[in-house]
């Protein structure tokens, strides 16, 4: 099912003409489809029906309250990585008992916040952190729920910046260290061992690393059982790739079957997955307008009003986002690079794409921009951040206003 598609020559989001949105809310503008978001959530939930599963949405992908609320209403929990995200998740309506807190650098203040709000679990990433959580919980006369994030020795094939497992990764701990942490945690009155956590990387297109991780997690759970440590959930992370042809290769059914198979000895244990991108990437597009057409025969550019400060992924990861015209045209076509206005050579959205007679003022849509788009955006080059709009059928709603010059200086003394 397509949610960003042409009706005649005009690109629509659900039933709303995108050109209308650009006129009404200006550009650059993030546009999301609520129907697409729900479609993705339900699709994923169906794959994982084999086991009792809690889907914890990784807020870092896009923490807009309206998108979060839509997922929360579908039954999702939240995976967060900062105190700010704990508060955003609670504000969006996620129950604290469905919030998981990951991240290698949790501060004491953030730990106290998590304990105080009664979150489901801390996904603990080092022995030092485990000790800090035990100390803070003890001071608060509370019991902190913990899971250890295990960095299984599995190499996932993706961009080096989005691998989170393997020898060189800063995330989680090795299996032996994890085992010692569980043994230590078992003796602490201020800690309750609740789960096991692992997350191998982002934008993975092969089911293999998931199957390998499930096997190792199953073995690890059996090792814990010898110490009379049993868990209420195993959290296998997110990272499900979306977008492009490769998606066809990601066999979610194989992953779901591998989890059911490897964890069948632990029937009372729940499965948790933490998708971010899978749910929101294709639910969003970034609209931008051509400001200048420049260049010579060999190198021609469409300079647009969105930049790498709005969508960093192409510059950061070399990520490919299709760029398409909002209104289809007839005429002569040419090959262009699409570049933003930022003073960085990396501020290029695509290179060598064919466009039909593009002109100043034309609108382009940068697709699959719903995940790690707005949430990674910045004010670099003193550019106010873009607005966000949610489309629901034929209704569109501003879900974040465009920033102004005042927003650029708000935190500085006058
Ligand atoms: C611990 C953890 N869980 C889940 C995710 C979500 O990954 P994705 O958006 O690729 O599904 C991430 C992404 O960085 C992560 O670090």
XYZ file of C-alpha atoms and ligand atoms in Angstrom:
430
model
C 0.000 0.000 0.000
C 1.357 3.434 -0.946
C 0.681 6.481 1.183
C 2.817 8.955 -0.768
C 1.612 8.561 -4.333
C 0.587 10.534 -7.412
C -3.023 11.276 -8.201
C -2.783 12.529 -11.768
C 0.356 14.632 -11.804
C 0.179 15.699 -8.158
C 1.889 13.889 -5.312
C -0.444 13.196 -2.391
C 0.042 12.122 1.208
C -2.996 9.926 1.819
C -5.752 12.131 0.369
C -4.033 15.474 0.751
C -2.329 17.263 -2.145
C 1.245 17.876 -1.043
C 1.551 21.098 -3.024
C -1.326 22.448 -0.925
C 0.585 21.599 2.268
C 3.685 23.386 0.993
C 1.643 26.497 0.201
C -0.106 26.429 3.563
C 2.792 25.555 5.871
C 5.791 26.654 3.729
C 8.988 24.664 3.183
C 11.112 22.865 4.309
C 8.311 20.814 5.821
C 8.103 17.330 7.259
C 4.875 15.554 6.284
C 3.809 12.321 7.959
C 1.068 9.863 7.123
C -0.791 8.575 10.173
C -2.268 5.712 8.145
C 1.191 4.592 7.077
C 2.458 4.667 10.653
C -0.412 2.488 11.846
C 0.020 0.195 8.843
C 3.694 -0.355 9.695
C 2.960 -1.007 13.372
C 0.249 -3.563 12.627
C 2.368 -5.234 9.957
C 5.205 -5.724 12.423
C 2.881 -6.851 15.211
C 1.415 -9.525 12.899
C 4.874 -10.964 12.167
C 5.632 -11.306 15.858
C 2.302 -12.840 16.861
C 4.104 -16.175 17.308
C 5.310 -15.068 20.751
C 3.799 -12.739 23.371
C 5.548 -9.571 22.213
C 5.806 -5.982 23.381
C 6.856 -3.536 20.666
C 8.815 -0.717 22.283
C 9.112 2.155 19.816
C 12.631 3.659 19.735
C 11.812 7.308 20.342
C 15.120 8.509 18.963
C 13.798 7.809 15.456
C 11.168 10.521 15.828
C 9.867 11.766 19.142
C 7.061 14.010 17.953
C 4.285 13.626 20.540
C 1.521 13.037 18.004
C 3.398 10.210 16.278
C 4.298 8.701 19.668
C 0.699 8.938 20.827
C -0.500 7.156 17.697
C 1.848 4.244 18.421
C 1.072 4.240 22.137
C -2.628 3.918 21.315
C -1.796 0.895 19.174
C -0.313 -0.707 22.307
C 3.362 0.152 21.933
C 5.841 0.746 24.735
C 8.871 3.006 24.364
C 12.634 2.572 24.193
C 14.400 5.731 25.360
C 18.022 6.845 25.660
C 17.942 9.953 27.835
C 16.085 11.645 30.643
C 14.559 13.922 28.022
C 13.153 10.927 26.168
C 11.730 9.459 29.409
C 9.811 12.688 29.941
C 8.730 12.886 26.294
C 7.533 9.267 26.377
C 5.507 9.884 29.539
C 4.094 13.099 28.093
C 3.041 11.215 24.969
C 1.101 8.784 27.171
C 3.364 5.710 27.268
C 2.880 3.811 30.513
C 6.038 3.894 32.636
C 5.774 0.111 32.980
C 6.380 -0.092 29.210
C 9.458 2.172 29.077
C 12.965 0.759 28.568
C 15.993 2.945 29.161
C 19.129 2.193 27.066
C 22.329 4.196 26.526
C 25.982 3.934 27.531
C 26.157 7.184 29.481
C 23.152 7.386 31.790
C 23.829 10.035 34.430
C 22.883 9.633 38.097
C 20.170 12.222 37.584
C 18.688 10.261 34.674
C 18.929 7.035 36.667
C 17.037 8.628 39.570
C 14.406 9.852 37.122
C 13.954 6.342 35.702
C 13.712 4.758 39.150
C 11.367 7.452 40.397
C 9.022 7.063 37.433
C 8.933 3.268 37.755
C 10.162 2.305 34.286
C 10.092 -1.295 33.038
C 13.874 -1.683 32.893
C 17.297 -0.114 32.614
C 19.174 -1.704 29.733
C 22.528 -1.638 31.507
C 25.618 -1.152 29.347
C 28.537 -1.544 31.827
C 29.416 -2.917 35.261
C 30.036 0.637 36.493
C 26.542 1.632 35.421
C 25.044 -1.392 37.163
C 26.772 -0.400 40.407
C 25.598 3.195 40.021
C 21.997 2.083 39.524
C 22.226 -0.177 42.603
C 23.623 2.726 44.651
C 20.996 5.226 43.541
C 18.145 2.748 44.050
C 19.433 1.944 47.510
C 19.616 5.670 48.407
C 16.033 6.072 47.182
C 14.979 2.926 49.114
C 13.685 1.479 45.872
C 14.378 -1.567 43.728
C 15.598 -0.827 40.214
C 14.674 -3.237 37.403
C 17.687 -4.149 35.259
C 18.589 -6.019 32.074
C 22.131 -6.333 30.769
C 22.782 -5.248 27.195
C 24.886 -7.995 25.678
C 27.068 -7.265 22.718
C 27.071 -10.654 21.007
C 30.079 -11.329 18.746
C 28.094 -10.941 15.540
C 29.054 -8.699 12.661
C 25.998 -7.054 11.129
C 26.427 -5.718 7.587
C 25.424 -2.077 7.550
C 27.048 1.348 7.550
C 29.923 1.416 10.123
C 28.139 4.249 11.972
C 25.006 2.164 12.503
C 26.661 -1.082 13.657
C 26.181 -1.431 17.395
C 27.626 -4.895 17.930
C 31.012 -6.527 17.453
C 34.422 -5.982 19.000
C 34.780 -2.265 18.367
C 31.347 -1.221 19.510
C 30.951 0.959 22.596
C 27.539 -0.554 23.273
C 26.757 -3.261 25.810
C 29.212 -5.762 27.289
C 30.577 -9.149 26.242
C 28.895 -12.374 27.339
C 31.361 -13.173 30.137
C 31.164 -9.706 31.629
C 27.363 -9.870 31.358
C 27.318 -13.192 33.205
C 29.342 -11.659 36.062
C 27.004 -8.674 36.132
C 23.941 -10.921 36.466
C 25.617 -12.882 39.284
C 26.485 -9.637 41.072
C 23.047 -8.097 40.501
C 21.378 -11.174 41.982
C 23.030 -10.400 45.326
C 21.905 -6.746 45.447
C 18.780 -5.954 47.399
C 18.245 -2.746 45.458
C 18.221 -4.472 42.059
C 15.689 -6.730 40.389
C 16.881 -8.665 37.350
C 14.090 -8.526 34.799
C 15.514 -9.097 31.328
C 18.258 -9.459 28.769
C 18.901 -6.878 26.082
C 20.694 -6.889 22.760
C 20.556 -4.676 19.673
C 22.860 -5.432 16.753
C 22.614 -2.319 14.604
C 20.364 -0.287 12.406
C 19.086 -0.616 8.866
C 19.845 -4.359 8.715
C 18.513 -6.179 5.668
C 19.501 -9.728 6.494
C 17.733 -11.925 9.034
C 21.021 -13.712 9.743
C 22.382 -11.467 12.514
C 18.994 -11.671 14.249
C 18.959 -15.473 14.016
C 22.541 -15.661 15.306
C 21.783 -13.272 18.163
C 18.685 -15.297 19.110
C 20.730 -18.486 19.279
C 23.356 -16.866 21.490
C 20.686 -15.253 23.672
C 18.971 -18.667 24.089
C 22.268 -20.229 25.168
C 22.915 -17.364 27.530
C 19.478 -17.741 29.114
C 20.221 -21.421 29.763
C 23.509 -20.390 31.387
C 21.625 -17.967 33.633
C 19.179 -20.720 34.551
C 22.054 -22.728 36.045
C 22.410 -19.817 38.497
C 18.663 -19.799 39.209
C 18.301 -16.537 37.342
C 15.136 -16.362 35.309
C 13.909 -13.358 33.369
C 10.528 -11.910 32.555
C 11.566 -10.730 29.093
C 14.222 -10.934 26.417
C 14.653 -7.736 24.420
C 16.191 -8.359 21.001
C 16.355 -4.719 19.890
C 15.341 -3.148 16.592
C 17.219 -2.242 13.440
C 14.793 -3.729 10.879
C 15.786 -2.194 7.552
C 13.265 -0.379 5.383
C 13.356 1.422 2.079
C 14.633 0.363 -1.300
C 14.849 -2.997 -2.955
C 16.833 -4.581 -0.142
C 13.805 -4.586 2.140
C 12.566 -7.604 0.244
C 15.549 -9.481 1.672
C 14.671 -8.831 5.289
C 12.585 -11.834 6.234
C 10.743 -10.708 9.333
C 8.937 -14.049 9.471
C 12.300 -15.825 9.743
C 13.324 -13.551 12.572
C 10.035 -14.118 14.408
C 10.367 -17.884 13.944
C 13.966 -17.836 15.182
C 12.897 -16.012 18.353
C 10.022 -18.451 18.976
C 12.371 -21.411 18.408
C 15.300 -20.219 20.495
C 13.206 -19.057 23.442
C 10.708 -21.928 23.565
C 12.286 -23.292 26.774
C 11.197 -20.097 28.517
C 7.436 -19.965 27.956
C 6.697 -17.417 30.682
C 9.184 -14.962 29.192
C 7.930 -12.126 27.002
C 9.678 -11.014 23.799
C 10.440 -7.319 23.319
C 11.502 -5.677 20.065
C 12.580 -2.044 19.681
C 11.923 -0.815 16.149
C 12.373 2.822 15.252
C 13.022 3.203 11.561
C 10.680 0.396 10.483
C 7.709 2.222 11.973
C 8.359 5.809 10.953
C 10.846 6.039 8.056
C 8.404 5.532 5.221
C 5.678 7.391 7.082
C 7.426 10.694 6.438
C 8.698 12.890 3.615
C 10.614 16.161 3.655
C 9.205 18.774 1.295
C 11.541 21.305 -0.161
C 11.469 24.003 -2.834
C 14.038 24.682 -5.520
C 15.723 28.018 -4.822
C 18.215 28.046 -7.718
C 19.130 25.936 -10.705
C 22.833 26.293 -11.382
C 25.795 24.701 -13.080
C 27.205 23.800 -16.436
C 26.746 20.899 -18.770
C 28.710 18.363 -16.744
C 27.658 19.346 -13.225
C 24.217 20.759 -12.660
C 22.627 21.449 -9.308
C 19.181 21.992 -7.948
C 19.743 24.116 -4.866
C 16.840 23.546 -2.489
C 15.654 25.213 0.709
C 16.139 22.111 2.912
C 19.643 21.343 4.091
C 21.648 18.787 6.001
C 20.549 20.578 9.159
C 17.000 19.351 8.337
C 17.938 15.851 7.157
C 21.422 14.737 8.115
C 21.341 11.103 7.009
C 22.696 11.507 3.448
C 25.659 13.536 4.757
C 26.217 11.396 7.855
C 25.729 7.879 6.487
C 25.602 8.347 2.732
C 21.957 7.276 3.118
C 19.905 7.215 -0.071
C 16.556 9.015 -0.018
C 14.624 9.131 -3.291
C 13.914 12.719 -4.363
C 10.849 13.138 -6.556
C 8.892 16.088 -8.002
C 5.704 17.061 -6.193
C 4.105 17.954 -9.528
C 5.049 15.785 -12.511
C 6.050 17.764 -15.572
C 6.455 17.187 -19.257
C 9.496 18.444 -21.135
C 13.208 17.933 -21.432
C 14.927 16.032 -18.696
C 18.436 16.458 -17.350
C 20.731 15.052 -14.725
C 21.149 17.031 -11.506
C 22.592 16.855 -8.033
C 20.186 18.067 -5.354
C 22.009 20.222 -2.809
C 21.038 22.203 0.253
C 22.107 25.740 1.231
C 24.456 24.748 4.077
C 28.110 25.759 3.847
C 29.364 22.172 3.788
C 30.300 20.120 0.737
C 28.477 17.154 2.299
C 25.154 19.005 2.034
C 23.962 16.929 -0.933
C 20.728 14.899 -0.906
C 21.270 12.939 -4.130
C 23.707 12.990 -6.995
C 23.084 12.345 -10.662
C 19.283 12.060 -10.620
C 17.091 12.735 -13.631
C 14.528 15.554 -13.362
C 12.146 16.904 -16.001
C 12.600 20.648 -16.663
C 13.086 21.632 -13.013
C 12.633 25.315 -12.285
C 13.028 27.737 -9.435
C 9.976 27.446 -7.188
C 9.254 23.786 -8.008
C 8.623 21.469 -5.087
C 10.510 18.244 -4.422
C 9.722 15.504 -1.911
C 12.570 13.692 -0.191
C 11.069 10.327 0.682
C 11.548 7.904 3.592
C 12.514 10.800 5.821
C 10.290 10.035 8.823
C 13.021 8.348 10.883
C 16.134 10.134 12.132
C 15.051 13.142 10.083
C 13.560 15.796 12.314
C 15.009 14.127 15.432
C 18.555 14.627 14.115
C 17.890 18.111 12.783
C 19.764 21.131 14.088
C 19.965 24.881 13.752
C 23.367 24.681 12.029
C 24.070 27.767 9.914
C 21.511 29.510 12.167
C 18.565 27.981 10.381
C 15.343 27.620 12.363
C 14.134 24.003 12.369
C 11.381 22.908 9.957
C 7.701 22.487 10.780
C 5.968 19.079 10.929
C 2.512 18.173 9.648
C 0.518 14.999 10.229
C -1.897 13.883 7.524
C -4.823 11.725 8.523
C -6.991 10.818 5.522
C -7.939 14.175 4.094
C -7.108 16.164 7.225
C -3.736 17.778 7.842
C -2.606 19.092 11.192
C 0.434 21.129 12.221
C 2.170 18.981 14.860
C 5.203 21.209 15.346
C 5.405 24.838 14.342
C 8.310 26.160 12.330
C 11.004 27.734 14.491
C 11.592 31.467 14.240
C 14.571 33.760 14.715
C 13.473 34.134 18.372
C 13.912 30.365 18.798
C 17.516 30.703 17.638
C 18.373 33.146 20.417
C 15.904 32.064 23.142
C 18.526 30.384 25.337
C 21.116 33.174 25.147
C 21.153 36.186 27.488
C 19.570 39.222 25.773
C 19.191 0.165 21.683
C 18.477 0.520 20.436
N 17.266 0.002 20.210
C 16.567 0.305 19.097
C 17.069 1.160 18.135
C 16.239 1.456 16.923
O 16.865 1.122 15.742
P 16.077 1.237 14.360
O 15.531 2.604 14.285
O 17.094 0.980 13.319
O 15.002 0.195 14.403
C 18.337 1.707 18.314
C 18.908 2.604 17.298
O 19.934 3.170 17.391
C 19.065 1.386 19.497
O 20.276 1.901 19.718
